[in-house]
mmCIF file of C-alpha atoms and ligand atoms in Angstrom:
data_model
loop_
_atom_site.group_PDB
_atom_site.id
_atom_site.type_symbol
_atom_site.label_atom_id
_atom_site.label_comp_id
_atom_site.label_asym_id
_atom_site.label_seq_id
_atom_site.Cartn_x
_atom_site.Cartn_y
_atom_site.Cartn_z
ATOM 1 C CA MET A 1 0.710 -22.442 -8.350
ATOM 2 C CA ALA A 2 3.340 -22.674 -5.616
ATOM 3 C CA GLY A 3 1.839 -22.810 -2.096
ATOM 4 C CA ALA A 4 -1.537 -24.003 -3.290
ATOM 5 C CA GLU A 5 0.015 -27.178 -4.693
ATOM 6 C CA LEU A 6 1.305 -28.202 -1.199
ATOM 7 C CA ILE A 7 -1.844 -27.532 0.974
ATOM 8 C CA GLY A 8 -2.192 -30.702 3.031
ATOM 9 C CA ARG A 9 -1.961 -32.377 6.341
ATOM 10 C CA GLU A 10 0.392 -29.733 7.906
ATOM 11 C CA GLU A 11 -2.186 -27.042 7.306
ATOM 12 C CA LEU A 12 -4.975 -29.239 8.764
ATOM 13 C CA ALA A 13 -2.853 -29.961 11.814
ATOM 14 C CA GLU A 14 -2.407 -26.298 12.493
ATOM 15 C CA ILE A 15 -6.222 -25.749 12.276
ATOM 16 C CA GLN A 16 -6.697 -28.826 14.520
ATOM 17 C CA GLU A 17 -4.214 -27.337 17.042
ATOM 18 C CA LEU A 18 -6.341 -24.092 16.968
ATOM 19 C CA PHE A 19 -9.498 -26.235 17.758
ATOM 20 C CA SER A 20 -7.707 -28.199 20.462
ATOM 21 C CA HIS A 21 -7.841 -25.259 22.795
ATOM 22 C CA GLU A 22 -10.335 -25.388 25.653
ATOM 23 C CA LYS A 23 -11.893 -22.208 24.368
ATOM 24 C CA VAL A 24 -11.712 -21.961 20.563
ATOM 25 C CA ASN A 25 -11.233 -18.581 19.258
ATOM 26 C CA LEU A 26 -11.437 -17.875 15.460
ATOM 27 C CA TYR A 27 -11.361 -14.038 15.803
ATOM 28 C CA ARG A 28 -7.935 -12.452 16.068
ATOM 29 C CA TYR A 29 -8.900 -10.081 18.885
ATOM 30 C CA GLY A 30 -10.956 -12.444 20.935
ATOM 31 C CA GLY A 31 -9.456 -14.035 24.169
ATOM 32 C CA GLY A 32 -6.820 -16.636 23.532
ATOM 33 C CA ASN A 33 -4.959 -18.534 20.688
ATOM 34 C CA TYR A 34 -3.542 -15.691 18.489
ATOM 35 C CA LYS A 35 -2.324 -17.683 15.518
ATOM 36 C CA ALA A 36 -2.427 -14.426 13.630
ATOM 37 C CA ARG A 37 0.127 -12.882 15.933
ATOM 38 C CA GLU A 38 2.364 -15.948 15.761
ATOM 39 C CA PHE A 39 2.223 -15.906 12.011
ATOM 40 C CA GLU A 40 3.067 -12.296 11.870
ATOM 41 C CA GLU A 41 6.099 -12.836 14.121
ATOM 42 C CA ARG A 42 7.394 -15.753 12.108
ATOM 43 C CA PHE A 43 6.742 -13.869 8.853
ATOM 44 C CA ALA A 44 8.721 -10.837 10.202
ATOM 45 C CA ASP A 45 11.594 -13.136 11.179
ATOM 46 C CA TYR A 46 11.594 -14.713 7.721
ATOM 47 C CA MET A 47 11.676 -11.266 6.053
ATOM 48 C CA GLY A 48 14.183 -9.875 8.551
ATOM 49 C CA VAL A 49 11.912 -6.924 9.482
ATOM 50 C CA GLN A 50 10.652 -5.551 12.807
ATOM 51 C CA TYR A 51 6.955 -5.562 12.071
ATOM 52 C CA ALA A 52 4.501 -7.629 10.037
ATOM 53 C CA HIS A 53 0.663 -7.144 10.065
ATOM 54 C CA ALA A 54 -1.516 -9.775 8.495
ATOM 55 C CA VAL A 55 -4.746 -8.886 6.791
ATOM 56 C CA SER A 56 -7.601 -10.434 4.714
ATOM 57 C CA SER A 57 -6.096 -10.247 1.229
ATOM 58 C CA GLY A 58 -3.168 -8.892 -0.797
ATOM 59 C CA THR A 59 -5.512 -6.092 -1.887
ATOM 60 C CA ALA A 60 -6.196 -5.314 1.757
ATOM 61 C CA ALA A 61 -2.434 -5.421 2.299
ATOM 62 C CA ILE A 62 -1.498 -2.862 -0.250
ATOM 63 C CA HIS A 63 -4.518 -0.778 0.889
ATOM 64 C CA CYS A 64 -3.149 -0.802 4.462
ATOM 65 C CA ALA A 65 0.426 -0.209 3.405
ATOM 66 C CA LEU A 66 -0.603 2.859 1.427
ATOM 67 C CA ALA A 67 -2.747 4.122 4.286
ATOM 68 C CA GLY A 68 -0.024 3.398 6.750
ATOM 69 C CA ALA A 69 2.418 5.304 4.731
ATOM 70 C CA GLY A 70 -0.084 8.297 4.851
ATOM 71 C CA ILE A 71 -1.294 8.336 1.292
ATOM 72 C CA GLY A 72 -4.596 10.150 1.063
ATOM 73 C CA SER A 73 -6.804 12.443 -0.976
ATOM 74 C CA GLY A 74 -5.189 14.122 -3.926
ATOM 75 C CA ASP A 75 -1.833 12.578 -3.624
ATOM 76 C CA GLU A 76 -0.327 11.249 -6.807
ATOM 77 C CA VAL A 77 1.156 7.810 -6.654
ATOM 78 C CA ILE A 78 3.347 6.567 -9.462
ATOM 79 C CA THR A 79 3.118 2.860 -10.291
ATOM 80 C CA THR A 80 3.492 0.606 -13.328
ATOM 81 C CA ALA A 81 1.005 0.290 -16.275
ATOM 82 C CA TRP A 82 1.536 -3.490 -15.884
ATOM 83 C CA THR A 83 0.138 -4.822 -12.701
ATOM 84 C CA PHE A 84 -2.756 -6.655 -11.385
ATOM 85 C CA ILE A 85 -5.389 -4.068 -10.912
ATOM 86 C CA ALA A 86 -5.405 -4.239 -7.070
ATOM 87 C CA PRO A 87 -2.855 -1.608 -6.176
ATOM 88 C CA VAL A 88 -4.519 0.858 -8.506
ATOM 89 C CA GLU A 89 -7.800 0.098 -6.841
ATOM 90 C CA ALA A 90 -6.317 0.689 -3.430
ATOM 91 C CA ILE A 91 -4.754 4.035 -4.449
ATOM 92 C CA SER A 92 -8.161 5.049 -5.855
ATOM 93 C CA ALA A 93 -10.057 3.921 -2.753
ATOM 94 C CA LEU A 94 -7.916 6.289 -0.601
ATOM 95 C CA GLY A 95 -8.807 9.198 -2.837
ATOM 96 C CA ALA A 96 -5.242 9.347 -4.194
ATOM 97 C CA ILE A 97 -4.542 9.509 -7.909
ATOM 98 C CA PRO A 98 -2.909 6.521 -9.625
ATOM 99 C CA VAL A 99 -0.217 7.513 -12.175
ATOM 100 C CA PRO A 100 0.783 4.418 -14.084
ATOM 101 C CA VAL A 101 3.968 4.710 -16.177
ATOM 102 C CA GLU A 102 5.627 2.605 -18.894
ATOM 103 C CA ILE A 103 7.550 -0.475 -18.102
ATOM 104 C CA ASP A 104 11.113 -1.190 -19.315
ATOM 105 C CA GLU A 105 12.675 -4.369 -20.696
ATOM 106 C CA THR A 106 12.624 -5.947 -17.205
ATOM 107 C CA TYR A 107 8.754 -5.705 -17.315
ATOM 108 C CA HIS A 108 8.985 -3.121 -14.333
ATOM 109 C CA LEU A 109 8.873 0.527 -13.641
ATOM 110 C CA ASP A 110 11.112 2.312 -16.128
ATOM 111 C CA PRO A 111 13.051 4.776 -13.969
ATOM 112 C CA ALA A 112 13.316 7.408 -16.930
ATOM 113 C CA GLU A 113 9.394 7.331 -17.164
ATOM 114 C CA ILE A 114 9.131 7.776 -13.378
ATOM 115 C CA GLU A 115 11.172 10.914 -13.635
ATOM 116 C CA LYS A 116 8.863 12.244 -16.340
ATOM 117 C CA ALA A 117 5.775 11.725 -14.132
ATOM 118 C CA VAL A 118 6.912 13.327 -10.895
ATOM 119 C CA THR A 119 5.033 16.564 -10.086
ATOM 120 C CA PRO A 120 4.788 18.608 -6.823
ATOM 121 C CA ASP A 121 1.753 16.408 -5.909
ATOM 122 C CA THR A 122 3.597 13.058 -6.221
ATOM 123 C CA LYS A 123 3.826 11.438 -2.841
ATOM 124 C CA ALA A 124 4.897 7.939 -3.433
ATOM 125 C CA ILE A 125 6.151 5.302 -5.951
ATOM 126 C CA VAL A 126 4.654 1.793 -5.777
ATOM 127 C CA ALA A 127 7.116 -0.647 -7.194
ATOM 128 C CA ILE A 128 5.485 -3.921 -8.330
ATOM 129 C CA PRO A 129 8.011 -6.751 -8.580
ATOM 130 C CA MET A 130 6.666 -9.430 -10.924
ATOM 131 C CA TRP A 131 8.495 -12.454 -9.711
ATOM 132 C CA ALA A 132 11.837 -10.496 -10.020
ATOM 133 C CA PRO A 133 13.248 -7.268 -8.907
ATOM 134 C CA PRO A 134 12.638 -3.951 -10.501
ATOM 135 C CA LYS A 135 15.560 -1.501 -10.841
ATOM 136 C CA MET A 136 15.327 -0.759 -7.155
ATOM 137 C CA ASP A 137 18.551 1.349 -6.740
ATOM 138 C CA GLU A 138 17.421 3.665 -9.529
ATOM 139 C CA ILE A 139 13.882 3.815 -8.120
ATOM 140 C CA ALA A 140 15.146 4.467 -4.509
ATOM 141 C CA ALA A 141 17.394 7.306 -5.901
ATOM 142 C CA ILE A 142 14.384 8.929 -7.569
ATOM 143 C CA CYS A 143 12.501 8.766 -4.265
ATOM 144 C CA ASP A 144 15.403 10.303 -2.381
ATOM 145 C CA LYS A 145 15.784 13.006 -4.981
ATOM 146 C CA TYR A 146 12.088 14.123 -4.841
ATOM 147 C CA GLY A 147 11.398 13.147 -1.243
ATOM 148 C CA LEU A 148 8.893 10.422 -2.151
ATOM 149 C CA THR A 149 7.970 7.375 -0.185
ATOM 150 C CA LEU A 150 8.874 4.046 -1.641
ATOM 151 C CA ILE A 151 6.261 1.254 -1.285
ATOM 152 C CA GLU A 152 6.587 -2.315 -2.674
ATOM 153 C CA ASP A 153 3.597 -4.286 -3.694
ATOM 154 C CA ALA A 154 5.455 -7.582 -3.634
ATOM 155 C CA ALA A 155 2.313 -9.713 -3.860
ATOM 156 C CA GLN A 156 3.874 -11.680 -6.691
ATOM 157 C CA ALA A 157 7.482 -11.666 -5.454
ATOM 158 C CA LEU A 158 7.671 -13.339 -2.067
ATOM 159 C CA GLY A 159 11.175 -14.704 -1.727
ATOM 160 C CA ALA A 160 12.686 -12.625 -4.633
ATOM 161 C CA THR A 161 15.674 -10.399 -3.890
ATOM 162 C CA TYR A 162 17.488 -7.461 -5.218
ATOM 163 C CA LYS A 163 21.322 -7.472 -4.639
ATOM 164 C CA GLY A 164 20.668 -9.885 -1.732
ATOM 165 C CA ARG A 165 17.918 -7.797 -0.101
ATOM 166 C CA LYS A 166 14.440 -9.320 0.103
ATOM 167 C CA LEU A 167 11.819 -7.563 -1.984
ATOM 168 C CA GLY A 168 9.218 -5.931 0.196
ATOM 169 C CA THR A 169 11.755 -4.745 2.639
ATOM 170 C CA ILE A 170 13.588 -2.204 0.537
ATOM 171 C CA GLY A 171 10.926 0.487 0.566
ATOM 172 C CA LYS A 172 9.285 2.006 3.651
ATOM 173 C CA VAL A 173 6.635 -0.680 3.599
ATOM 174 C CA GLY A 174 5.954 -3.787 1.437
ATOM 175 C CA SER A 175 2.869 -5.915 0.996
ATOM 176 C CA PHE A 176 2.177 -9.512 -0.004
ATOM 177 C CA SER A 177 -0.742 -11.685 -1.034
ATOM 178 C CA PHE A 178 -1.523 -15.322 -0.093
ATOM 179 C CA ASP A 179 -4.262 -15.857 -2.852
ATOM 180 C CA ALA A 180 -4.316 -19.098 -4.873
ATOM 181 C CA GLY A 181 -1.712 -17.942 -7.413
ATOM 182 C CA LYS A 182 0.931 -16.887 -4.945
ATOM 183 C CA THR A 183 4.043 -18.343 -3.299
ATOM 184 C CA LEU A 184 2.214 -19.083 -0.125
ATOM 185 C CA HIS A 185 -1.510 -19.759 -0.052
ATOM 186 C CA THR A 186 -3.985 -19.342 2.800
ATOM 187 C CA GLY A 187 -7.314 -19.278 0.983
ATOM 188 C CA GLU A 188 -7.311 -15.532 1.111
ATOM 189 C CA GLY A 189 -4.830 -13.411 2.957
ATOM 190 C CA GLY A 190 -2.087 -10.866 2.844
ATOM 191 C CA ILE A 191 0.484 -9.082 5.011
ATOM 192 C CA ILE A 192 2.475 -5.892 5.263
ATOM 193 C CA VAL A 193 6.101 -5.613 6.466
ATOM 194 C CA THR A 194 8.002 -2.568 7.598
ATOM 195 C CA ASN A 195 10.644 -1.407 9.976
ATOM 196 C CA ASP A 196 8.727 1.788 10.648
ATOM 197 C CA ARG A 197 6.665 1.702 13.887
ATOM 198 C CA GLU A 198 4.362 4.567 12.766
ATOM 199 C CA VAL A 199 3.626 3.002 9.424
ATOM 200 C CA TYR A 200 2.909 -0.391 11.090
ATOM 201 C CA ASP A 201 0.686 1.182 13.706
ATOM 202 C CA ARG A 202 -1.236 3.127 11.142
ATOM 203 C CA ALA A 203 -1.608 0.277 8.792
ATOM 204 C CA ALA A 204 -2.839 -1.926 11.668
ATOM 205 C CA GLU A 205 -5.346 0.609 12.755
ATOM 206 C CA PHE A 206 -6.638 1.083 9.131
ATOM 207 C CA SER A 207 -7.160 -2.722 8.994
ATOM 208 C CA ASP A 208 -9.333 -2.512 12.122
ATOM 209 C CA HIS A 209 -11.697 0.493 11.938
ATOM 210 C CA GLY A 210 -9.046 2.747 13.319
ATOM 211 C CA HIS A 211 -8.651 0.833 16.649
ATOM 212 C CA MET A 212 -5.365 2.051 18.176
ATOM 213 C CA HIS A 213 -4.813 -1.198 20.017
ATOM 214 C CA ILE A 214 -3.713 0.488 23.203
ATOM 215 C CA SER A 215 -2.558 -2.288 25.462
ATOM 216 C CA GLY A 216 -4.516 -2.592 28.721
ATOM 217 C CA LEU A 217 -7.530 -0.808 27.328
ATOM 218 C CA PRO A 218 -10.683 -2.864 26.535
ATOM 219 C CA ARG A 219 -11.332 -3.040 22.858
ATOM 220 C CA GLY A 220 -14.457 -1.042 23.115
ATOM 221 C CA LYS A 221 -12.514 1.834 24.744
ATOM 222 C CA ASP A 222 -9.811 2.093 22.134
ATOM 223 C CA PRO A 223 -9.378 5.537 20.753
ATOM 224 C CA ARG A 224 -9.070 6.454 17.038
ATOM 225 C CA ARG A 225 -7.038 8.954 15.054
ATOM 226 C CA ALA A 226 -7.907 7.999 11.479
ATOM 227 C CA LYS A 227 -10.735 6.068 9.847
ATOM 228 C CA GLY A 228 -10.386 2.482 8.699
ATOM 229 C CA LEU A 229 -12.069 -0.695 7.544
ATOM 230 C CA ASN A 230 -12.341 -4.337 8.618
ATOM 231 C CA LEU A 231 -9.522 -5.991 6.769
ATOM 232 C CA ARG A 232 -8.591 -8.467 9.514
ATOM 233 C CA LEU A 233 -7.289 -11.866 9.025
ATOM 234 C CA SER A 234 -8.992 -14.773 10.934
ATOM 235 C CA GLU A 235 -7.228 -17.214 13.173
ATOM 236 C CA VAL A 236 -8.074 -20.102 10.730
ATOM 237 C CA THR A 237 -6.344 -18.317 7.955
ATOM 238 C CA ALA A 238 -3.340 -17.508 9.966
ATOM 239 C CA SER A 239 -3.030 -21.125 11.051
ATOM 240 C CA ILE A 240 -2.886 -22.150 7.387
ATOM 241 C CA GLY A 241 -0.274 -19.411 6.995
ATOM 242 C CA LEU A 242 1.999 -20.946 9.721
ATOM 243 C CA ALA A 243 2.025 -24.313 8.065
ATOM 244 C CA GLN A 244 2.644 -22.715 4.663
ATOM 245 C CA LEU A 245 5.421 -20.569 5.770
ATOM 246 C CA ARG A 246 7.284 -23.600 6.967
ATOM 247 C CA LYS A 247 7.292 -24.754 3.358
ATOM 248 C CA ILE A 248 8.715 -21.555 1.797
ATOM 249 C CA ASP A 249 12.320 -22.588 1.307
ATOM 250 C CA HIS A 250 11.146 -25.837 -0.484
ATOM 251 C CA ILE A 251 8.718 -23.907 -2.622
ATOM 252 C CA LEU A 252 11.229 -21.342 -3.625
ATOM 253 C CA SER A 253 14.097 -23.663 -4.352
ATOM 254 C CA ARG A 254 12.062 -26.247 -6.310
ATOM 255 C CA SER A 255 10.381 -23.759 -8.582
ATOM 256 C CA LYS A 256 13.650 -22.005 -9.198
ATOM 257 C CA GLU A 257 15.338 -25.239 -10.132
ATOM 258 C CA ASN A 258 12.405 -26.138 -12.472
ATOM 259 C CA LYS A 259 12.559 -22.609 -14.125
ATOM 260 C CA LYS A 260 16.268 -22.936 -14.568
ATOM 261 C CA LYS A 261 16.039 -26.182 -16.439
ATOM 262 C CA ILE A 262 13.328 -24.823 -18.728
ATOM 263 C CA LYS A 263 15.094 -21.604 -19.441
ATOM 264 C CA GLU A 264 18.386 -23.415 -20.273
ATOM 265 C CA ALA A 265 16.524 -25.758 -22.658
ATOM 266 C CA ILE A 266 14.773 -22.875 -24.612
ATOM 267 C CA ARG A 267 17.502 -20.139 -24.399
ATOM 268 C CA HIS A 268 18.769 -20.972 -27.860
ATOM 269 C CA LEU A 269 15.417 -20.292 -29.673
ATOM 270 C CA GLY A 270 15.859 -17.384 -31.990
ATOM 271 C CA ASN A 271 12.222 -16.127 -32.218
ATOM 272 C CA ILE A 272 11.376 -15.916 -28.457
ATOM 273 C CA SER A 273 13.030 -13.238 -26.279
ATOM 274 C CA LEU A 274 13.406 -14.128 -22.631
ATOM 275 C CA ARG A 275 12.985 -11.029 -20.374
ATOM 276 C CA SER A 276 15.982 -9.026 -19.015
ATOM 277 C CA PHE A 277 16.642 -8.626 -15.349
ATOM 278 C CA SER A 278 17.989 -6.008 -13.039
ATOM 279 C CA ASP A 279 19.325 -8.909 -10.899
ATOM 280 C CA GLU A 280 18.590 -12.290 -12.390
ATOM 281 C CA SER A 281 19.937 -14.139 -9.232
ATOM 282 C CA GLY A 282 17.109 -12.453 -7.267
ATOM 283 C CA SER A 283 14.314 -13.701 -9.544
ATOM 284 C CA GLN A 284 12.145 -16.291 -8.035
ATOM 285 C CA GLY A 285 10.890 -19.362 -9.970
ATOM 286 C CA ASP A 286 7.146 -19.027 -10.104
ATOM 287 C CA THR A 287 6.706 -17.691 -13.494
ATOM 288 C CA LEU A 288 8.684 -17.611 -16.812
ATOM 289 C CA ILE A 289 8.050 -14.718 -19.225
ATOM 290 C CA PHE A 290 9.140 -14.457 -22.845
ATOM 291 C CA ARG A 291 8.199 -12.374 -25.852
ATOM 292 C CA VAL A 292 7.272 -13.346 -29.224
ATOM 293 C CA ARG A 293 6.732 -11.359 -32.573
ATOM 294 C CA ASP A 294 3.279 -9.853 -31.928
ATOM 295 C CA ARG A 295 -0.163 -10.354 -30.527
ATOM 296 C CA GLU A 296 -1.176 -12.885 -33.248
ATOM 297 C CA ALA A 297 1.977 -15.002 -32.545
ATOM 298 C CA ALA A 298 1.330 -14.819 -28.797
ATOM 299 C CA LEU A 299 -2.326 -16.115 -29.196
ATOM 300 C CA GLN A 300 -1.091 -18.821 -31.636
ATOM 301 C CA PHE A 301 1.562 -19.787 -29.114
ATOM 302 C CA GLU A 302 -0.983 -19.886 -26.265
ATOM 303 C CA ALA A 303 -3.250 -22.185 -28.299
ATOM 304 C CA HIS A 304 -0.362 -24.449 -29.101
ATOM 305 C CA LEU A 305 0.571 -24.681 -25.432
ATOM 306 C CA MET A 306 -3.060 -25.386 -24.420
ATOM 307 C CA GLU A 307 -3.337 -28.199 -27.026
ATOM 308 C CA ARG A 308 -0.431 -29.799 -25.124
ATOM 309 C CA GLY A 309 -1.980 -29.406 -21.688
ATOM 310 C CA PHE A 310 -0.072 -26.256 -20.578
ATOM 311 C CA GLY A 311 -1.905 -23.063 -19.646
ATOM 312 C CA THR A 312 -0.611 -19.639 -19.567
ATOM 313 C CA LYS A 313 -0.619 -17.329 -16.538
ATOM 314 C CA ILE A 314 -1.756 -13.722 -16.842
ATOM 315 C CA LEU A 315 -0.472 -13.250 -20.404
ATOM 316 C CA PRO A 316 -1.900 -13.320 -22.833
ATOM 317 C CA GLU A 317 -5.171 -14.640 -21.415
ATOM 318 C CA ALA A 318 -5.721 -12.136 -18.475
ATOM 319 C CA LEU A 319 -4.219 -9.060 -19.996
ATOM 320 C CA ASP A 320 -7.332 -6.944 -19.330
ATOM 321 C CA TRP A 321 -6.772 -7.297 -15.503
ATOM 322 C CA HIS A 322 -3.106 -6.379 -15.814
ATOM 323 C CA TYR A 323 -2.743 -3.448 -18.144
ATOM 324 C CA ALA A 324 -3.752 0.166 -17.338
ATOM 325 C CA GLY A 325 -4.399 0.834 -21.018
ATOM 326 C CA VAL A 326 -7.776 -0.970 -20.875
ATOM 327 C CA TRP A 327 -9.017 0.270 -17.497
ATOM 328 C CA SER A 328 -11.696 2.600 -18.844
ATOM 329 C CA HIS A 329 -14.034 1.539 -15.982
ATOM 330 C CA LEU A 330 -11.648 3.090 -13.416
ATOM 331 C CA LEU A 331 -9.119 5.604 -14.736
ATOM 332 C CA PRO A 332 -11.630 8.091 -16.345
ATOM 333 C CA GLU A 333 -12.771 9.103 -12.800
ATOM 334 C CA TYR A 334 -9.656 11.337 -12.859
ATOM 335 C CA ASP A 335 -9.689 14.446 -15.007
ATOM 336 C CA ARG A 336 -6.301 13.461 -16.534
ATOM 337 C CA TYR A 337 -7.673 10.283 -18.029
ATOM 338 C CA ARG A 338 -11.170 11.407 -19.036
ATOM 339 C CA GLY A 339 -11.840 11.462 -22.609
ATOM 340 C CA VAL A 340 -8.269 10.196 -23.278
ATOM 341 C CA ASP A 341 -7.272 7.251 -25.402
ATOM 342 C CA LEU A 342 -5.799 5.281 -22.467
ATOM 343 C CA GLU A 343 -3.886 2.813 -24.842
ATOM 344 C CA ALA A 344 -1.942 5.783 -26.358
ATOM 345 C CA LEU A 345 -0.573 6.689 -22.845
ATOM 346 C CA TRP A 346 1.311 3.416 -22.439
ATOM 347 C CA PRO A 347 2.018 2.134 -26.031
ATOM 348 C CA LYS A 348 5.301 0.338 -25.191
ATOM 349 C CA THR A 349 3.808 -1.470 -22.250
ATOM 350 C CA GLY A 350 0.810 -2.417 -24.387
ATOM 351 C CA ALA A 351 2.974 -3.739 -27.228
ATOM 352 C CA MET A 352 5.165 -5.733 -24.718
ATOM 353 C CA LEU A 353 2.279 -7.325 -22.929
ATOM 354 C CA ARG A 354 0.408 -8.187 -26.016
ATOM 355 C CA SER A 355 3.276 -10.158 -27.395
ATOM 356 C CA SER A 356 4.293 -11.730 -24.212
ATOM 357 C CA ILE A 357 3.647 -15.254 -22.765
ATOM 358 C CA CYS A 358 3.759 -16.019 -19.021
ATOM 359 C CA LEU A 359 4.120 -19.527 -17.905
ATOM 360 C CA ASN A 360 3.372 -20.847 -14.436
ATOM 361 C CA ILE A 361 6.270 -22.992 -13.162
ATOM 362 C CA PRO A 362 4.797 -25.497 -10.628
ATOM 363 C CA VAL A 363 6.697 -26.621 -7.587
ATOM 364 C CA LEU A 364 5.666 -30.194 -8.179
ATOM 365 C CA MET A 365 7.012 -30.778 -11.634
ATOM 366 C CA ASP A 366 8.898 -33.859 -12.582
ATOM 367 C CA ASP A 367 11.633 -34.117 -15.230
ATOM 368 C CA GLU A 368 9.152 -35.747 -17.599
ATOM 369 C CA THR A 369 6.647 -32.884 -17.363
ATOM 370 C CA ILE A 370 9.503 -30.385 -17.681
ATOM 371 C CA GLY A 371 10.557 -32.216 -20.876
ATOM 372 C CA LYS A 372 7.031 -32.123 -22.238
ATOM 373 C CA LEU A 373 6.771 -28.354 -21.489
ATOM 374 C CA VAL A 374 10.086 -27.617 -23.172
ATOM 375 C CA GLU A 375 8.943 -29.640 -26.136
ATOM 376 C CA ALA A 376 5.806 -27.606 -26.281
ATOM 377 C CA ILE A 377 7.718 -24.408 -26.171
ATOM 378 C CA ILE A 378 10.136 -25.487 -28.881
ATOM 379 C CA THR A 379 7.319 -26.670 -31.230
ATOM 380 C CA GLY A 380 5.412 -23.518 -30.413
ATOM 381 C CA ALA A 381 8.461 -21.438 -31.515
ATOM 382 C CA GLU A 382 8.621 -23.373 -34.753
ATOM 383 C CA LYS A 383 4.962 -22.896 -35.373
ATOM 384 C CA ILE A 384 4.935 -19.128 -35.207
ATOM 385 C CA GLY A 385 7.986 -19.072 -37.393
HETATM 386 C C1 PLP B 1 0.664 -6.799 -7.478
HETATM 387 C C2 PLP B 1 -0.533 -7.425 -6.808
HETATM 388 N N1 PLP B 1 -1.018 -6.733 -5.688
HETATM 389 C C3 PLP B 1 -2.184 -7.236 -5.184
HETATM 390 C C4 PLP B 1 -2.737 -8.362 -5.512
HETATM 391 C C5 PLP B 1 -4.016 -8.773 -4.839
HETATM 392 O O1 PLP B 1 -3.932 -9.932 -4.093
HETATM 393 P P1 PLP B 1 -5.316 -10.616 -3.459
HETATM 394 O O2 PLP B 1 -5.780 -11.452 -4.611
HETATM 395 O O3 PLP B 1 -4.703 -11.437 -2.346
HETATM 396 O O4 PLP B 1 -6.200 -9.600 -3.103
HETATM 397 C C6 PLP B 1 -2.286 -9.096 -6.630
HETATM 398 C C7 PLP B 1 -2.841 -10.304 -6.985
HETATM 399 O O5 PLP B 1 -2.478 -10.929 -8.073
HETATM 400 C C8 PLP B 1 -1.155 -8.595 -7.264
HETATM 401 O O6 PLP B 1 -0.574 -9.191 -8.269
#
């Protein structure tokens, strides 16, 4: 669980530093401190972008990113049928129309499927890197061809790259999450990054009831040009973020090394298929995905791993939160999905997800544990035949 594994004294020290001020301020716009601003500056430096704006969650971050990019009522937003539900909720909350499309063998947006889904109402594509890069060149080319905005919900992919460029910085705006399962963990939290001043301003305004943050004006006199919500990050959370960010290189390199060892040891297995990559060197180490024969084999594999003390992550156990084909509580609010067999819209994605296993690769994994996990995977593969 990456950053969550390493929460400790350093995070506490940052909080204590916050409390050491004569006047303690836990609210990001109250007088003094401003850990949130410092966190944003450091994060922007790390990502190599001009602007970062921290908010209360990864869901809030993609919500702000979309709002900042001007997505609104009636706009069609193409995204992937395999994602945690948050970006689809955010698209929906803005009155826009989510248009999930099938994934390809990299488990990301299939460029051919995007082309099929573009209409005159399409405004944006939300690429959702799952610990590795989608086919960003092809996706960016489609955006150029049709005049669409490229947005990256990189909640799961902090530190991953595509052809040397950090994911989250390739599109107009990118978003990240700091929840318990992510590369950095702050309790709850998220952030957006962009090089576009207008997108940054609008996203920041959206996260703060529309406050335009005009310098020199008292907060109560701030003007507004668009509506917003309260999606602000607290100073305590930002303090934790500062300490976590200092650990990022360690987190990324350790989990990548661990994943490499595991992959090398299971690569020969004939009845599990490791996923393909658009740029494997840019993949981060947090999660390992492979595919087995079918759903039954995936469930059998999962049970086998659990018997040996290893849980899965997202697939197969949390499929329902990560596959558009089962979101009958949300998608039928749109005419195009009402009365439709959702499963039948994304059959390839459904089949891939149902036969896949995702394994969390901890940062703190010694060679003995790696050996046990490898052994569990090898015997699991034997069991499913
Ligand atoms: C792609 C994606 N976007 C957004 C989120 C939501 O992040 P949070 O839990 O911080 O709201 C997640 C969480 O898993 C995610 O995977």
